[in-house]
């Protein structure tokens, strides 16, 4: 499983030669659990989840670490997504630039830090003006953002936030690079303690088949086990009906979804949750095929709380798993009622988010004068 992509401008000639054979250009990016040897999240140990064994990846970290150690001053870092900013906050890293968000709260530590725009589209003029040494972003946006970072000649790292495990691997490497190993160790221990206890909860239980819909304004896509929401379902022991793909998301028609016969349908919102929940409700009401799904017939369609189930892994994962528990493993009428109530609350929260209004206001006013605490994007990275 991919950990974190790291690029260093240090001695481009030497290290590019060393690593180009792996087509990584100083990038620590490997599949540490090939398909043939993949184990389920429920049976993996924390050690196997977090172990970083690839020599290329390790060398990339050492190169980055050496460069940071050689600097006379602390590195100037920009974090371009709320999830990345949260990680930096936990690692006690200062930032010179941070993203803005309409539905995520930027840590108090960065309230006076210059805002560089949205996660999906940072303002590169502002970023360049800050003269950062490093830019940290989620790996899901690498194809769009890497060329922009290359254009301004800055070092970068793309964090694998497609799963809780990937997040903690990224934390381990950031801790090593930026001399925050103690803070990283504390965070990893918290995950280890949590997971060792959590995985006992559903041992021996039947794994329900789950279809995950990720809503966008006006449409929706299928979230596979390679997405963050999909990884949470897998961590809880659920069986995603769409497997055998390395893609995070798929575009599939409802007829194909019907052939998968999911026990449960989960509905999550990627952006503008107020619009998305309305869209889902309308589609399930007017699209005749939905009534033929057993999950619909049995009342097992649930909306997920958008703050807990975004595009990127966050430290809210215990709350997300707690929310999934009565959905995936109801053991009583009380559990079914709890799952239903949580779904209703998720809808209400989405409707009251005012994300669309905030986004439209931000689009009119622009992002260059926004502060870190302002709300001006629908991006949940």
mmCIF file of C-alpha atoms in Angstrom:
data_model
loop_
_atom_site.group_PDB
_atom_site.id
_atom_site.type_symbol
_atom_site.label_atom_id
_atom_site.label_comp_id
_atom_site.label_asym_id
_atom_site.label_seq_id
_atom_site.Cartn_x
_atom_site.Cartn_y
_atom_site.Cartn_z
ATOM 1 C CA UNK A 1 0.000 0.000 0.000
ATOM 2 C CA UNK A 2 1.335 3.402 -0.972
ATOM 3 C CA UNK A 3 2.716 5.379 1.932
ATOM 4 C CA UNK A 4 3.924 8.823 0.962
ATOM 5 C CA UNK A 5 5.422 10.315 -2.189
ATOM 6 C CA UNK A 6 8.487 12.414 -1.398
ATOM 7 C CA UNK A 7 10.500 14.554 -3.780
ATOM 8 C CA UNK A 8 13.693 16.349 -2.951
ATOM 9 C CA UNK A 9 15.502 18.957 -4.992
ATOM 10 C CA UNK A 10 18.742 18.127 -3.189
ATOM 11 C CA UNK A 11 21.528 17.073 -5.568
ATOM 12 C CA UNK A 12 19.135 16.290 -8.403
ATOM 13 C CA UNK A 13 21.789 14.654 -10.523
ATOM 14 C CA UNK A 14 23.042 12.090 -7.998
ATOM 15 C CA UNK A 15 19.803 10.962 -6.458
ATOM 16 C CA UNK A 16 17.777 11.055 -9.653
ATOM 17 C CA UNK A 17 20.307 8.608 -11.089
ATOM 18 C CA UNK A 18 20.012 6.358 -8.056
ATOM 19 C CA UNK A 19 16.231 6.235 -8.045
ATOM 20 C CA UNK A 20 15.215 6.754 -11.659
ATOM 21 C CA UNK A 21 15.565 3.041 -12.304
ATOM 22 C CA UNK A 22 12.509 2.602 -10.146
ATOM 23 C CA UNK A 23 10.762 5.451 -12.013
ATOM 24 C CA UNK A 24 10.253 7.264 -8.742
ATOM 25 C CA UNK A 25 12.429 10.399 -8.994
ATOM 26 C CA UNK A 26 13.124 10.533 -5.307
ATOM 27 C CA UNK A 27 9.599 9.401 -4.633
ATOM 28 C CA UNK A 28 8.852 6.923 -1.871
ATOM 29 C CA UNK A 29 5.884 5.238 -3.491
ATOM 30 C CA UNK A 30 5.440 1.488 -3.432
ATOM 31 C CA UNK A 31 2.767 -1.144 -3.077
ATOM 32 C CA UNK A 32 3.791 -2.811 0.152
ATOM 33 C CA UNK A 33 0.917 -5.281 -0.006
ATOM 34 C CA UNK A 34 0.681 -6.649 -3.580
ATOM 35 C CA UNK A 35 -2.646 -8.133 -4.602
ATOM 36 C CA UNK A 36 -1.354 -11.665 -4.334
ATOM 37 C CA UNK A 37 -0.442 -11.285 -0.683
ATOM 38 C CA UNK A 38 -3.067 -8.819 0.480
ATOM 39 C CA UNK A 39 -4.634 -9.587 3.822
ATOM 40 C CA UNK A 40 -7.842 -8.154 5.180
ATOM 41 C CA UNK A 41 -7.709 -5.238 7.563
ATOM 42 C CA UNK A 42 -9.393 -7.330 10.219
ATOM 43 C CA UNK A 43 -6.571 -9.908 10.256
ATOM 44 C CA UNK A 44 -3.573 -7.593 9.827
ATOM 45 C CA UNK A 45 -1.522 -6.633 12.836
ATOM 46 C CA UNK A 46 -0.693 -3.007 13.491
ATOM 47 C CA UNK A 47 2.965 -3.787 12.851
ATOM 48 C CA UNK A 48 2.261 -5.202 9.382
ATOM 49 C CA UNK A 49 -0.064 -2.296 8.603
ATOM 50 C CA UNK A 50 2.547 0.320 9.424
ATOM 51 C CA UNK A 51 5.775 -1.424 8.432
ATOM 52 C CA UNK A 52 7.790 0.379 5.759
ATOM 53 C CA UNK A 53 10.073 -2.111 4.036
ATOM 54 C CA UNK A 54 10.786 -0.710 0.581
ATOM 55 C CA UNK A 55 14.445 0.387 0.304
ATOM 56 C CA UNK A 56 13.682 3.087 -2.282
ATOM 57 C CA UNK A 57 11.114 4.647 -0.002
ATOM 58 C CA UNK A 58 13.485 4.505 2.948
ATOM 59 C CA UNK A 59 16.251 6.125 0.923
ATOM 60 C CA UNK A 60 13.937 8.930 -0.182
ATOM 61 C CA UNK A 61 13.122 9.645 3.458
ATOM 62 C CA UNK A 62 16.811 9.670 4.375
ATOM 63 C CA UNK A 63 17.538 12.157 1.572
ATOM 64 C CA UNK A 64 14.740 14.448 2.717
ATOM 65 C CA UNK A 65 15.788 14.093 6.346
ATOM 66 C CA UNK A 66 19.393 15.001 5.527
ATOM 67 C CA UNK A 67 18.340 18.100 3.643
ATOM 68 C CA UNK A 68 16.154 19.334 6.495
ATOM 69 C CA UNK A 69 18.950 18.689 9.005
ATOM 70 C CA UNK A 70 21.363 20.731 6.885
ATOM 71 C CA UNK A 71 19.157 23.823 6.913
ATOM 72 C CA UNK A 72 20.198 26.702 9.151
ATOM 73 C CA UNK A 73 16.589 27.553 10.010
ATOM 74 C CA UNK A 74 13.417 25.543 10.487
ATOM 75 C CA UNK A 75 11.887 24.579 7.137
ATOM 76 C CA UNK A 76 9.055 26.735 5.841
ATOM 77 C CA UNK A 77 6.118 24.408 5.211
ATOM 78 C CA UNK A 78 2.796 24.842 3.407
ATOM 79 C CA UNK A 79 -0.085 22.404 4.035
ATOM 80 C CA UNK A 80 -2.667 22.447 1.261
ATOM 81 C CA UNK A 81 -5.515 20.422 2.782
ATOM 82 C CA UNK A 82 -7.386 20.362 6.105
ATOM 83 C CA UNK A 83 -6.384 16.744 6.760
ATOM 84 C CA UNK A 84 -2.705 17.530 6.169
ATOM 85 C CA UNK A 85 -2.959 20.620 8.379
ATOM 86 C CA UNK A 86 -4.381 18.462 11.179
ATOM 87 C CA UNK A 87 -1.415 16.105 10.906
ATOM 88 C CA UNK A 88 1.034 19.010 11.004
ATOM 89 C CA UNK A 89 -0.738 20.335 14.084
ATOM 90 C CA UNK A 90 -0.452 16.969 15.852
ATOM 91 C CA UNK A 91 3.250 16.870 14.963
ATOM 92 C CA UNK A 92 3.667 20.421 16.313
ATOM 93 C CA UNK A 93 4.938 21.725 12.983
ATOM 94 C CA UNK A 94 4.734 25.429 12.226
ATOM 95 C CA UNK A 95 3.383 26.435 8.814
ATOM 96 C CA UNK A 96 3.845 29.492 6.628
ATOM 97 C CA UNK A 97 0.796 28.679 4.501
ATOM 98 C CA UNK A 98 -2.384 26.661 4.941
ATOM 99 C CA UNK A 99 -5.499 25.889 2.915
ATOM 100 C CA UNK A 100 -9.003 27.187 3.551
ATOM 101 C CA UNK A 101 -12.147 25.075 3.867
ATOM 102 C CA UNK A 102 -15.904 25.559 3.940
ATOM 103 C CA UNK A 103 -16.629 22.406 5.941
ATOM 104 C CA UNK A 104 -13.454 21.640 7.888
ATOM 105 C CA UNK A 105 -11.965 23.553 10.796
ATOM 106 C CA UNK A 106 -8.343 24.577 10.415
ATOM 107 C CA UNK A 107 -6.351 24.059 13.665
ATOM 108 C CA UNK A 108 -6.147 27.045 16.005
ATOM 109 C CA UNK A 109 -2.347 26.914 15.734
ATOM 110 C CA UNK A 110 -2.655 28.226 12.177
ATOM 111 C CA UNK A 111 -5.364 30.873 12.633
ATOM 112 C CA UNK A 112 -3.010 33.709 11.630
ATOM 113 C CA UNK A 113 -1.173 31.816 8.891
ATOM 114 C CA UNK A 114 -1.500 32.974 5.283
ATOM 115 C CA UNK A 115 -4.212 31.115 3.397
ATOM 116 C CA UNK A 116 -3.180 29.700 0.029
ATOM 117 C CA UNK A 117 -6.580 28.766 -1.394
ATOM 118 C CA UNK A 118 -8.413 25.489 -1.640
ATOM 119 C CA UNK A 119 -7.043 21.978 -1.414
ATOM 120 C CA UNK A 120 -7.922 21.183 -5.008
ATOM 121 C CA UNK A 121 -6.666 24.470 -6.413
ATOM 122 C CA UNK A 122 -4.099 26.289 -4.282
ATOM 123 C CA UNK A 123 -3.170 29.765 -5.491
ATOM 124 C CA UNK A 124 0.365 29.176 -6.706
ATOM 125 C CA UNK A 125 1.188 32.889 -6.779
ATOM 126 C CA UNK A 126 0.511 33.070 -3.065
ATOM 127 C CA UNK A 127 2.347 29.799 -2.444
ATOM 128 C CA UNK A 128 5.402 30.975 -4.370
ATOM 129 C CA UNK A 129 5.406 34.312 -2.533
ATOM 130 C CA UNK A 130 5.827 32.457 0.763
ATOM 131 C CA UNK A 131 9.064 30.871 -0.516
ATOM 132 C CA UNK A 132 8.318 27.512 1.143
ATOM 133 C CA UNK A 133 10.911 24.799 1.541
ATOM 134 C CA UNK A 134 8.235 22.085 1.524
ATOM 135 C CA UNK A 135 4.642 21.694 0.364
ATOM 136 C CA UNK A 136 2.578 18.875 1.887
ATOM 137 C CA UNK A 137 -0.557 17.635 0.091
ATOM 138 C CA UNK A 138 -2.759 14.509 -0.130
ATOM 139 C CA UNK A 139 -1.643 11.933 -2.679
ATOM 140 C CA UNK A 140 -5.084 11.897 -4.308
ATOM 141 C CA UNK A 141 -4.255 15.295 -5.832
ATOM 142 C CA UNK A 142 -0.704 14.509 -6.936
ATOM 143 C CA UNK A 143 -1.389 14.326 -10.673
ATOM 144 C CA UNK A 144 -2.889 17.816 -10.610
ATOM 145 C CA UNK A 145 -0.539 19.499 -8.165
ATOM 146 C CA UNK A 146 2.908 18.008 -8.741
ATOM 147 C CA UNK A 147 3.514 19.912 -12.026
ATOM 148 C CA UNK A 148 2.573 23.164 -10.288
ATOM 149 C CA UNK A 149 5.008 22.497 -7.467
ATOM 150 C CA UNK A 150 7.736 21.606 -9.941
ATOM 151 C CA UNK A 151 7.176 24.917 -11.719
ATOM 152 C CA UNK A 152 8.127 26.887 -8.615
ATOM 153 C CA UNK A 153 11.062 24.620 -7.737
ATOM 154 C CA UNK A 154 9.978 23.510 -4.293
ATOM 155 C CA UNK A 155 10.281 20.212 -2.440
ATOM 156 C CA UNK A 156 7.052 18.326 -1.852
ATOM 157 C CA UNK A 157 5.564 15.291 -0.177
ATOM 158 C CA UNK A 158 2.211 13.762 -1.075
ATOM 159 C CA UNK A 159 0.713 11.950 1.903
ATOM 160 C CA UNK A 160 -1.244 8.733 1.469
ATOM 161 C CA UNK A 161 -4.496 9.613 3.200
ATOM 162 C CA UNK A 162 -6.538 6.938 1.443
ATOM 163 C CA UNK A 163 -6.620 4.880 4.624
ATOM 164 C CA UNK A 164 -5.980 5.163 8.342
ATOM 165 C CA UNK A 165 -2.946 2.934 7.910
ATOM 166 C CA UNK A 166 -1.581 5.160 5.155
ATOM 167 C CA UNK A 167 -2.066 8.223 7.324
ATOM 168 C CA UNK A 168 -0.009 6.735 10.137
ATOM 169 C CA UNK A 169 2.739 5.611 7.768
ATOM 170 C CA UNK A 170 2.874 9.193 6.509
ATOM 171 C CA UNK A 171 3.030 10.435 10.086
ATOM 172 C CA UNK A 172 5.985 8.137 10.797
ATOM 173 C CA UNK A 173 7.908 9.467 7.805
ATOM 174 C CA UNK A 174 7.076 13.109 8.443
ATOM 175 C CA UNK A 175 8.240 12.624 12.012
ATOM 176 C CA UNK A 176 11.546 11.297 10.764
ATOM 177 C CA UNK A 177 12.033 14.003 8.141
ATOM 178 C CA UNK A 178 11.104 16.986 10.312
ATOM 179 C CA UNK A 179 12.569 15.815 13.631
ATOM 180 C CA UNK A 180 9.192 15.038 15.152
ATOM 181 C CA UNK A 181 9.761 11.362 15.880
ATOM 182 C CA UNK A 182 8.609 11.659 19.481
ATOM 183 C CA UNK A 183 5.296 13.229 18.465
ATOM 184 C CA UNK A 184 4.871 10.696 15.663
ATOM 185 C CA UNK A 185 5.580 7.832 18.048
ATOM 186 C CA UNK A 186 2.893 9.068 20.422
ATOM 187 C CA UNK A 187 0.340 9.224 17.610
ATOM 188 C CA UNK A 188 1.220 5.754 16.326
ATOM 189 C CA UNK A 189 0.906 4.317 19.825
ATOM 190 C CA UNK A 190 -2.566 5.819 20.115
ATOM 191 C CA UNK A 191 -3.572 4.045 16.901
ATOM 192 C CA UNK A 192 -1.963 0.783 17.995
ATOM 193 C CA UNK A 193 -3.788 0.808 21.320
ATOM 194 C CA UNK A 194 -7.081 1.702 19.650
ATOM 195 C CA UNK A 195 -6.879 -0.875 16.884
ATOM 196 C CA UNK A 196 -5.752 -3.803 19.018
ATOM 197 C CA UNK A 197 -8.875 -3.297 21.117
ATOM 198 C CA UNK A 198 -11.191 -2.418 18.236
ATOM 199 C CA UNK A 199 -10.495 -5.456 16.053
ATOM 200 C CA UNK A 200 -11.723 -7.776 18.827
ATOM 201 C CA UNK A 201 -15.176 -6.222 18.568
ATOM 202 C CA UNK A 202 -16.214 -7.893 15.314
ATOM 203 C CA UNK A 203 -14.144 -11.081 15.317
ATOM 204 C CA UNK A 204 -16.118 -14.076 14.082
ATOM 205 C CA UNK A 205 -19.019 -12.025 12.751
ATOM 206 C CA UNK A 206 -20.451 -12.337 9.249
ATOM 207 C CA UNK A 207 -19.202 -9.600 6.949
ATOM 208 C CA UNK A 208 -22.025 -7.672 5.251
ATOM 209 C CA UNK A 209 -21.766 -6.758 1.560
ATOM 210 C CA UNK A 210 -21.619 -2.986 1.219
ATOM 211 C CA UNK A 211 -22.160 -0.568 -1.665
ATOM 212 C CA UNK A 212 -20.663 2.877 -1.018
ATOM 213 C CA UNK A 213 -21.904 5.867 -2.997
ATOM 214 C CA UNK A 214 -19.775 9.015 -2.894
ATOM 215 C CA UNK A 215 -21.931 11.998 -3.759
ATOM 216 C CA UNK A 216 -20.827 14.989 -5.798
ATOM 217 C CA UNK A 217 -23.030 17.959 -6.670
ATOM 218 C CA UNK A 218 -25.319 16.550 -9.363
ATOM 219 C CA UNK A 219 -23.905 13.022 -9.505
ATOM 220 C CA UNK A 220 -22.317 10.201 -7.549
ATOM 221 C CA UNK A 221 -19.583 7.615 -7.977
ATOM 222 C CA UNK A 222 -18.727 4.270 -6.393
ATOM 223 C CA UNK A 223 -16.169 4.285 -3.587
ATOM 224 C CA UNK A 224 -13.978 1.182 -3.672
ATOM 225 C CA UNK A 225 -11.883 -0.281 -0.867
ATOM 226 C CA UNK A 226 -9.005 1.898 -2.132
ATOM 227 C CA UNK A 227 -10.793 5.081 -1.043
ATOM 228 C CA UNK A 228 -10.781 6.393 2.503
ATOM 229 C CA UNK A 229 -14.458 5.619 3.114
ATOM 230 C CA UNK A 230 -13.911 2.181 1.595
ATOM 231 C CA UNK A 231 -10.913 1.583 3.836
ATOM 232 C CA UNK A 232 -13.001 2.417 6.909
ATOM 233 C CA UNK A 233 -15.617 -0.146 5.890
ATOM 234 C CA UNK A 234 -12.830 -2.691 5.349
ATOM 235 C CA UNK A 235 -11.273 -1.837 8.707
ATOM 236 C CA UNK A 236 -14.668 -2.540 10.269
ATOM 237 C CA UNK A 237 -14.866 -5.880 8.459
ATOM 238 C CA UNK A 238 -17.379 -4.933 5.786
ATOM 239 C CA UNK A 239 -17.090 -6.435 2.291
ATOM 240 C CA UNK A 240 -17.060 -3.861 -0.514
ATOM 241 C CA UNK A 241 -19.073 -5.142 -3.482
ATOM 242 C CA UNK A 242 -16.597 -3.533 -5.882
ATOM 243 C CA UNK A 243 -13.155 -5.140 -5.679
ATOM 244 C CA UNK A 244 -10.397 -6.190 -8.088
ATOM 245 C CA UNK A 245 -9.514 -2.616 -8.991
ATOM 246 C CA UNK A 246 -6.732 -0.240 -8.040
ATOM 247 C CA UNK A 247 -9.002 2.772 -8.510
ATOM 248 C CA UNK A 248 -10.412 4.758 -5.611
ATOM 249 C CA UNK A 249 -13.665 5.504 -7.400
ATOM 250 C CA UNK A 250 -15.653 4.023 -10.263
ATOM 251 C CA UNK A 251 -18.439 5.289 -12.483
ATOM 252 C CA UNK A 252 -20.990 2.477 -12.664
ATOM 253 C CA UNK A 253 -24.643 2.391 -13.723
ATOM 254 C CA UNK A 254 -27.343 1.335 -11.282
ATOM 255 C CA UNK A 255 -28.078 -1.834 -13.249
ATOM 256 C CA UNK A 256 -24.562 -3.077 -12.565
ATOM 257 C CA UNK A 257 -24.870 -2.085 -8.906
ATOM 258 C CA UNK A 258 -28.028 -4.185 -8.688
ATOM 259 C CA UNK A 259 -26.140 -7.298 -9.801
ATOM 260 C CA UNK A 260 -23.876 -6.936 -6.749
ATOM 261 C CA UNK A 261 -26.829 -7.395 -4.355
ATOM 262 C CA UNK A 262 -25.427 -5.324 -1.477
ATOM 263 C CA UNK A 263 -26.809 -5.899 1.998
ATOM 264 C CA UNK A 264 -26.204 -2.253 2.864
ATOM 265 C CA UNK A 265 -25.956 0.985 0.885
ATOM 266 C CA UNK A 266 -23.908 3.824 2.367
ATOM 267 C CA UNK A 267 -24.162 7.377 1.038
ATOM 268 C CA UNK A 268 -21.312 9.838 1.649
ATOM 269 C CA UNK A 269 -20.716 13.406 0.463
ATOM 270 C CA UNK A 270 -17.455 14.497 -1.134
ATOM 271 C CA UNK A 271 -18.353 18.152 -1.553
ATOM 272 C CA UNK A 272 -21.197 20.569 -0.822
ATOM 273 C CA UNK A 273 -23.040 18.116 1.451
ATOM 274 C CA UNK A 274 -26.218 20.198 1.478
ATOM 275 C CA UNK A 275 -26.556 19.702 -2.279
ATOM 276 C CA UNK A 276 -25.497 16.071 -2.172
ATOM 277 C CA UNK A 277 -28.022 14.905 0.413
ATOM 278 C CA UNK A 278 -30.819 16.563 -1.564
ATOM 279 C CA UNK A 279 -29.592 14.884 -4.749
ATOM 280 C CA UNK A 280 -29.469 11.448 -3.109
ATOM 281 C CA UNK A 281 -32.966 11.791 -1.703
ATOM 282 C CA UNK A 282 -34.367 12.854 -5.063
ATOM 283 C CA UNK A 283 -32.608 10.079 -6.987
ATOM 284 C CA UNK A 284 -33.681 7.327 -4.606
ATOM 285 C CA UNK A 285 -37.225 8.677 -4.797
ATOM 286 C CA UNK A 286 -37.514 9.031 -8.575
ATOM 287 C CA UNK A 287 -35.153 6.374 -10.007
ATOM 288 C CA UNK A 288 -37.322 3.266 -10.137
ATOM 289 C CA UNK A 289 -34.461 0.769 -10.016
ATOM 290 C CA UNK A 290 -33.567 1.560 -6.413
ATOM 291 C CA UNK A 291 -36.763 -0.007 -5.100
ATOM 292 C CA UNK A 292 -35.556 -3.367 -6.426
ATOM 293 C CA UNK A 293 -32.450 -3.379 -4.192
ATOM 294 C CA UNK A 294 -32.769 -5.589 -1.117
ATOM 295 C CA UNK A 295 -30.937 -2.939 0.905
ATOM 296 C CA UNK A 296 -33.685 -0.451 0.018
ATOM 297 C CA UNK A 297 -36.472 -2.963 0.658
ATOM 298 C CA UNK A 298 -34.976 -3.764 4.058
ATOM 299 C CA UNK A 299 -34.435 -0.142 5.033
ATOM 300 C CA UNK A 300 -30.659 -0.478 5.108
ATOM 301 C CA UNK A 301 -29.684 2.687 3.253
ATOM 302 C CA UNK A 302 -27.714 5.081 5.430
ATOM 303 C CA UNK A 303 -26.267 8.553 5.065
ATOM 304 C CA UNK A 304 -22.860 9.039 6.671
ATOM 305 C CA UNK A 305 -21.790 12.102 8.642
ATOM 306 C CA UNK A 306 -19.788 14.187 6.194
ATOM 307 C CA UNK A 307 -17.319 15.387 8.835
ATOM 308 C CA UNK A 308 -16.328 11.771 9.560
ATOM 309 C CA UNK A 309 -16.330 10.320 6.047
ATOM 310 C CA UNK A 310 -14.446 12.639 3.714
ATOM 311 C CA UNK A 311 -11.938 12.029 0.956
ATOM 312 C CA UNK A 312 -8.922 11.915 3.254
ATOM 313 C CA UNK A 313 -8.078 10.025 6.425
ATOM 314 C CA UNK A 314 -8.350 12.129 9.572
ATOM 315 C CA UNK A 315 -8.087 11.645 13.307
ATOM 316 C CA UNK A 316 -11.879 11.335 13.421
ATOM 317 C CA UNK A 317 -11.632 7.695 12.305
ATOM 318 C CA UNK A 318 -12.690 6.314 15.743
ATOM 319 C CA UNK A 319 -15.937 8.284 15.449
ATOM 320 C CA UNK A 320 -16.396 7.014 11.907
ATOM 321 C CA UNK A 321 -15.943 3.390 12.989
ATOM 322 C CA UNK A 322 -18.318 3.951 15.891
ATOM 323 C CA UNK A 323 -20.901 5.258 13.429
ATOM 324 C CA UNK A 324 -20.449 2.194 11.207
ATOM 325 C CA UNK A 325 -20.854 -0.313 14.053
ATOM 326 C CA UNK A 326 -24.681 -0.402 14.358
ATOM 327 C CA UNK A 327 -24.981 -0.140 10.574
ATOM 328 C CA UNK A 328 -22.800 -3.141 9.766
ATOM 329 C CA UNK A 329 -23.459 -5.259 12.854
ATOM 330 C CA UNK A 330 -26.885 -4.551 14.368
ATOM 331 C CA UNK A 331 -27.464 -6.939 17.248
ATOM 332 C CA UNK A 332 -30.780 -5.558 18.453
ATOM 333 C CA UNK A 333 -33.659 -3.283 17.540
ATOM 334 C CA UNK A 334 -31.873 -0.617 19.534
ATOM 335 C CA UNK A 335 -28.868 -0.897 17.203
ATOM 336 C CA UNK A 336 -31.100 -0.580 14.136
ATOM 337 C CA UNK A 337 -32.743 2.473 15.636
ATOM 338 C CA UNK A 338 -29.352 3.973 16.459
ATOM 339 C CA UNK A 339 -28.177 3.450 12.876
ATOM 340 C CA UNK A 340 -31.354 5.057 11.541
ATOM 341 C CA UNK A 341 -31.044 7.995 13.919
ATOM 342 C CA UNK A 342 -27.395 8.542 13.021
ATOM 343 C CA UNK A 343 -28.369 8.603 9.355
ATOM 344 C CA UNK A 344 -31.072 11.173 10.006
ATOM 345 C CA UNK A 345 -28.632 13.299 11.976
ATOM 346 C CA UNK A 346 -26.128 13.057 9.123
ATOM 347 C CA UNK A 347 -28.755 14.359 6.713
ATOM 348 C CA UNK A 348 -29.707 17.196 9.032
ATOM 349 C CA UNK A 349 -26.074 18.165 9.551
ATOM 350 C CA UNK A 350 -25.508 18.217 5.789
ATOM 351 C CA UNK A 351 -28.607 20.310 5.166
ATOM 352 C CA UNK A 352 -27.519 22.836 7.790
ATOM 353 C CA UNK A 353 -23.905 23.001 6.657
ATOM 354 C CA UNK A 354 -24.556 25.997 4.371
ATOM 355 C CA UNK A 355 -21.589 24.736 2.373
ATOM 356 C CA UNK A 356 -23.036 25.922 -0.932
ATOM 357 C CA UNK A 357 -23.671 29.437 0.358
ATOM 358 C CA UNK A 358 -20.202 29.652 1.878
ATOM 359 C CA UNK A 359 -18.626 28.390 -1.321
ATOM 360 C CA UNK A 360 -20.520 30.869 -3.492
ATOM 361 C CA UNK A 361 -19.589 33.756 -1.208
ATOM 362 C CA UNK A 362 -15.959 32.728 -1.315
ATOM 363 C CA UNK A 363 -16.011 32.455 -5.094
ATOM 364 C CA UNK A 364 -17.230 36.038 -5.294
ATOM 365 C CA UNK A 365 -14.724 37.444 -2.838
ATOM 366 C CA UNK A 366 -11.714 35.340 -3.890
ATOM 367 C CA UNK A 367 -9.266 33.562 -1.625
ATOM 368 C CA UNK A 368 -6.216 35.811 -1.513
ATOM 369 C CA UNK A 369 -7.427 37.846 1.455
ATOM 370 C CA UNK A 370 -8.854 34.932 3.423
ATOM 371 C CA UNK A 371 -7.424 33.862 6.737
ATOM 372 C CA UNK A 372 -6.837 30.284 7.752
ATOM 373 C CA UNK A 373 -10.079 30.091 9.675
ATOM 374 C CA UNK A 374 -12.253 31.277 6.798
ATOM 375 C CA UNK A 375 -14.645 29.048 4.904
ATOM 376 C CA UNK A 376 -14.210 29.117 1.165
ATOM 377 C CA UNK A 377 -14.038 25.712 -0.402
ATOM 378 C CA UNK A 378 -16.062 22.579 -0.797
ATOM 379 C CA UNK A 379 -12.967 20.413 -0.864
ATOM 380 C CA UNK A 380 -12.709 17.760 1.835
ATOM 381 C CA UNK A 381 -9.172 16.604 1.209
#
